[in-house]
């Protein structure tokens, strides 16, 4: 597997593909055990949001090296309706759909760095990083 991969997200099966490819890349960077599960779960949450709210988008997976540390960066991009209130969307339990509202805040907790940019009518970009510790 290369150090960079993009997965198109259009249906539920693509969520599984993104999760698997993210896990493989994270393993090649040196993550193991529970860290792999955390990364795969965060990818699943964000990819599922694309399917549910934007219908299509993509997830870019990259190995990253910065300041003598290695990690993985995941960038999820869609051209969906956008998020009207990001602060509210980041609250546990808030959902505009029929979900438990764990997606965005849950993914933020699982990763070391999390950033979200959204513009109404243009789409949303979520950038997440996880650093290998030890």
CSV table of C-alpha atoms in Angstrom, one decimal:
chain,number,residue,atom,x,y,z
A,1,UNK,CA,0.0,0.0,0.0
A,2,UNK,CA,1.2,3.5,-0.8
A,3,UNK,CA,1.6,6.2,1.8
A,4,UNK,CA,-1.3,8.0,0.2
A,5,UNK,CA,-4.8,6.7,-0.8
A,6,UNK,CA,-8.1,8.3,-1.6
A,7,UNK,CA,-11.4,6.4,-1.2
A,8,UNK,CA,-14.6,7.6,-2.9
A,9,UNK,CA,-17.5,7.5,-0.5
A,10,UNK,CA,-21.0,7.0,-2.0
A,11,UNK,CA,-22.6,4.0,-0.3
A,12,UNK,CA,-22.3,2.1,3.0
A,13,UNK,CA,-19.8,-0.4,1.4
A,14,UNK,CA,-17.4,2.5,0.8
A,15,UNK,CA,-17.4,3.2,4.6
A,16,UNK,CA,-16.0,-0.3,5.1
A,17,UNK,CA,-13.4,0.1,2.4
A,18,UNK,CA,-12.2,3.5,3.9
A,19,UNK,CA,-12.0,1.9,7.3
A,20,UNK,CA,-10.0,-1.1,6.0
A,21,UNK,CA,-7.6,1.1,4.0
A,22,UNK,CA,-7.1,3.5,6.9
A,23,UNK,CA,-6.3,0.6,9.2
A,24,UNK,CA,-3.8,-0.9,6.7
A,25,UNK,CA,-2.1,2.5,6.3
A,26,UNK,CA,-2.0,3.1,10.1
A,27,UNK,CA,-0.5,-0.4,10.6
A,28,UNK,CA,2.2,0.4,8.0
A,29,UNK,CA,3.1,3.6,9.9
A,30,UNK,CA,3.5,1.5,13.1
A,31,UNK,CA,0.2,1.8,14.9
A,32,UNK,CA,-1.0,-1.4,16.6
A,33,UNK,CA,-3.7,-2.9,18.7
A,34,UNK,CA,-6.3,-0.5,20.2
A,35,UNK,CA,-4.9,2.5,18.2
A,36,UNK,CA,-5.8,0.8,15.0
A,37,UNK,CA,-9.3,0.3,16.2
A,38,UNK,CA,-9.6,4.0,17.3
A,39,UNK,CA,-8.4,5.2,13.9
A,40,UNK,CA,-10.7,2.8,12.0
A,41,UNK,CA,-13.7,3.9,14.1
A,42,UNK,CA,-13.0,7.6,13.5
A,43,UNK,CA,-12.8,6.9,9.8
A,44,UNK,CA,-16.1,5.0,9.9
A,45,UNK,CA,-17.9,7.8,11.8
A,46,UNK,CA,-16.8,10.5,9.3
A,47,UNK,CA,-17.4,8.3,6.2
A,48,UNK,CA,-20.9,7.4,7.4
A,49,UNK,CA,-21.7,11.1,7.8
A,50,UNK,CA,-20.7,11.6,4.2
A,51,UNK,CA,-23.1,8.8,3.1
A,52,UNK,CA,-26.0,10.1,5.3
A,53,UNK,CA,-25.7,13.8,4.9
A,54,UNK,CA,-23.9,14.5,1.6
A,55,UNK,CA,-24.5,11.3,-0.4
A,56,UNK,CA,-21.0,11.4,-1.8
A,57,UNK,CA,-17.5,12.6,-1.1
A,58,UNK,CA,-14.0,11.2,-0.5
A,59,UNK,CA,-11.6,10.3,2.2
A,60,UNK,CA,-7.9,10.9,1.7
A,61,UNK,CA,-5.5,8.9,3.9
A,62,UNK,CA,-1.9,9.9,4.2
A,63,UNK,CA,1.1,8.9,6.3
A,64,UNK,CA,2.6,12.0,7.9
A,65,UNK,CA,6.0,12.7,9.6
A,66,UNK,CA,6.4,15.9,11.6
A,67,UNK,CA,8.9,16.9,14.3
A,68,UNK,CA,10.4,13.4,14.6
A,69,UNK,CA,7.0,11.7,15.0
A,70,UNK,CA,4.9,9.6,12.6
A,71,UNK,CA,1.2,9.5,12.2
A,72,UNK,CA,-1.7,9.4,9.9
A,73,UNK,CA,-3.8,12.2,8.5
A,74,UNK,CA,-7.4,11.6,7.3
A,75,UNK,CA,-9.2,14.3,5.2
A,76,UNK,CA,-12.8,13.8,4.5
A,77,UNK,CA,-14.3,16.1,1.9
A,78,UNK,CA,-17.9,16.4,0.6
A,79,UNK,CA,-19.9,18.9,-1.4
A,80,UNK,CA,-23.1,18.4,0.6
A,81,UNK,CA,-25.4,20.8,2.3
A,82,UNK,CA,-22.8,22.0,4.9
A,83,UNK,CA,-23.2,22.2,8.6
A,84,UNK,CA,-25.1,25.3,9.8
A,85,UNK,CA,-23.8,25.2,13.4
A,86,UNK,CA,-20.5,23.5,13.8
A,87,UNK,CA,-20.3,24.1,17.5
A,88,UNK,CA,-23.7,22.5,18.0
A,89,UNK,CA,-22.8,19.6,15.7
A,90,UNK,CA,-19.8,19.0,17.9
A,91,UNK,CA,-22.0,18.5,21.0
A,92,UNK,CA,-22.5,14.9,22.2
A,93,UNK,CA,-26.0,13.8,21.4
A,94,UNK,CA,-26.8,16.4,18.8
A,95,UNK,CA,-28.0,15.0,15.5
A,96,UNK,CA,-30.0,16.5,12.6
A,97,UNK,CA,-30.6,12.9,11.5
A,98,UNK,CA,-31.9,9.9,13.3
A,99,UNK,CA,-28.5,8.9,14.7
A,100,UNK,CA,-27.2,9.0,18.3
A,101,UNK,CA,-25.1,12.1,17.4
A,102,UNK,CA,-21.8,10.4,18.2
A,103,UNK,CA,-20.1,10.9,14.8
A,104,UNK,CA,-18.2,14.2,14.9
A,105,UNK,CA,-17.6,14.5,18.6
A,106,UNK,CA,-16.8,10.8,18.8
A,107,UNK,CA,-14.3,11.1,16.0
A,108,UNK,CA,-12.7,14.2,17.7
A,109,UNK,CA,-12.2,12.3,20.9
A,110,UNK,CA,-10.6,9.3,19.2
A,111,UNK,CA,-8.0,11.4,17.3
A,112,UNK,CA,-5.2,13.7,18.5
A,113,UNK,CA,-6.0,16.6,16.2
A,114,UNK,CA,-9.4,17.4,14.6
A,115,UNK,CA,-10.5,20.3,12.5
A,116,UNK,CA,-13.7,21.0,10.6
A,117,UNK,CA,-14.6,23.6,8.0
A,118,UNK,CA,-18.1,23.8,6.6
A,119,UNK,CA,-19.8,26.2,4.3
A,120,UNK,CA,-23.6,26.1,3.7
A,121,UNK,CA,-24.4,24.8,0.2
A,122,UNK,CA,-20.7,24.1,-0.5
A,123,UNK,CA,-19.8,21.2,1.7
A,124,UNK,CA,-17.6,20.1,4.6
A,125,UNK,CA,-14.0,19.2,5.1
A,126,UNK,CA,-12.9,17.3,8.2
A,127,UNK,CA,-9.2,16.9,8.9
A,128,UNK,CA,-8.0,14.4,11.6
A,129,UNK,CA,-4.6,13.4,12.7
A,130,UNK,CA,-3.4,10.6,15.0
A,131,UNK,CA,0.2,10.5,16.2
A,132,UNK,CA,2.0,7.3,17.1
A,133,UNK,CA,3.1,7.4,20.7
A,134,UNK,CA,6.1,5.5,21.9
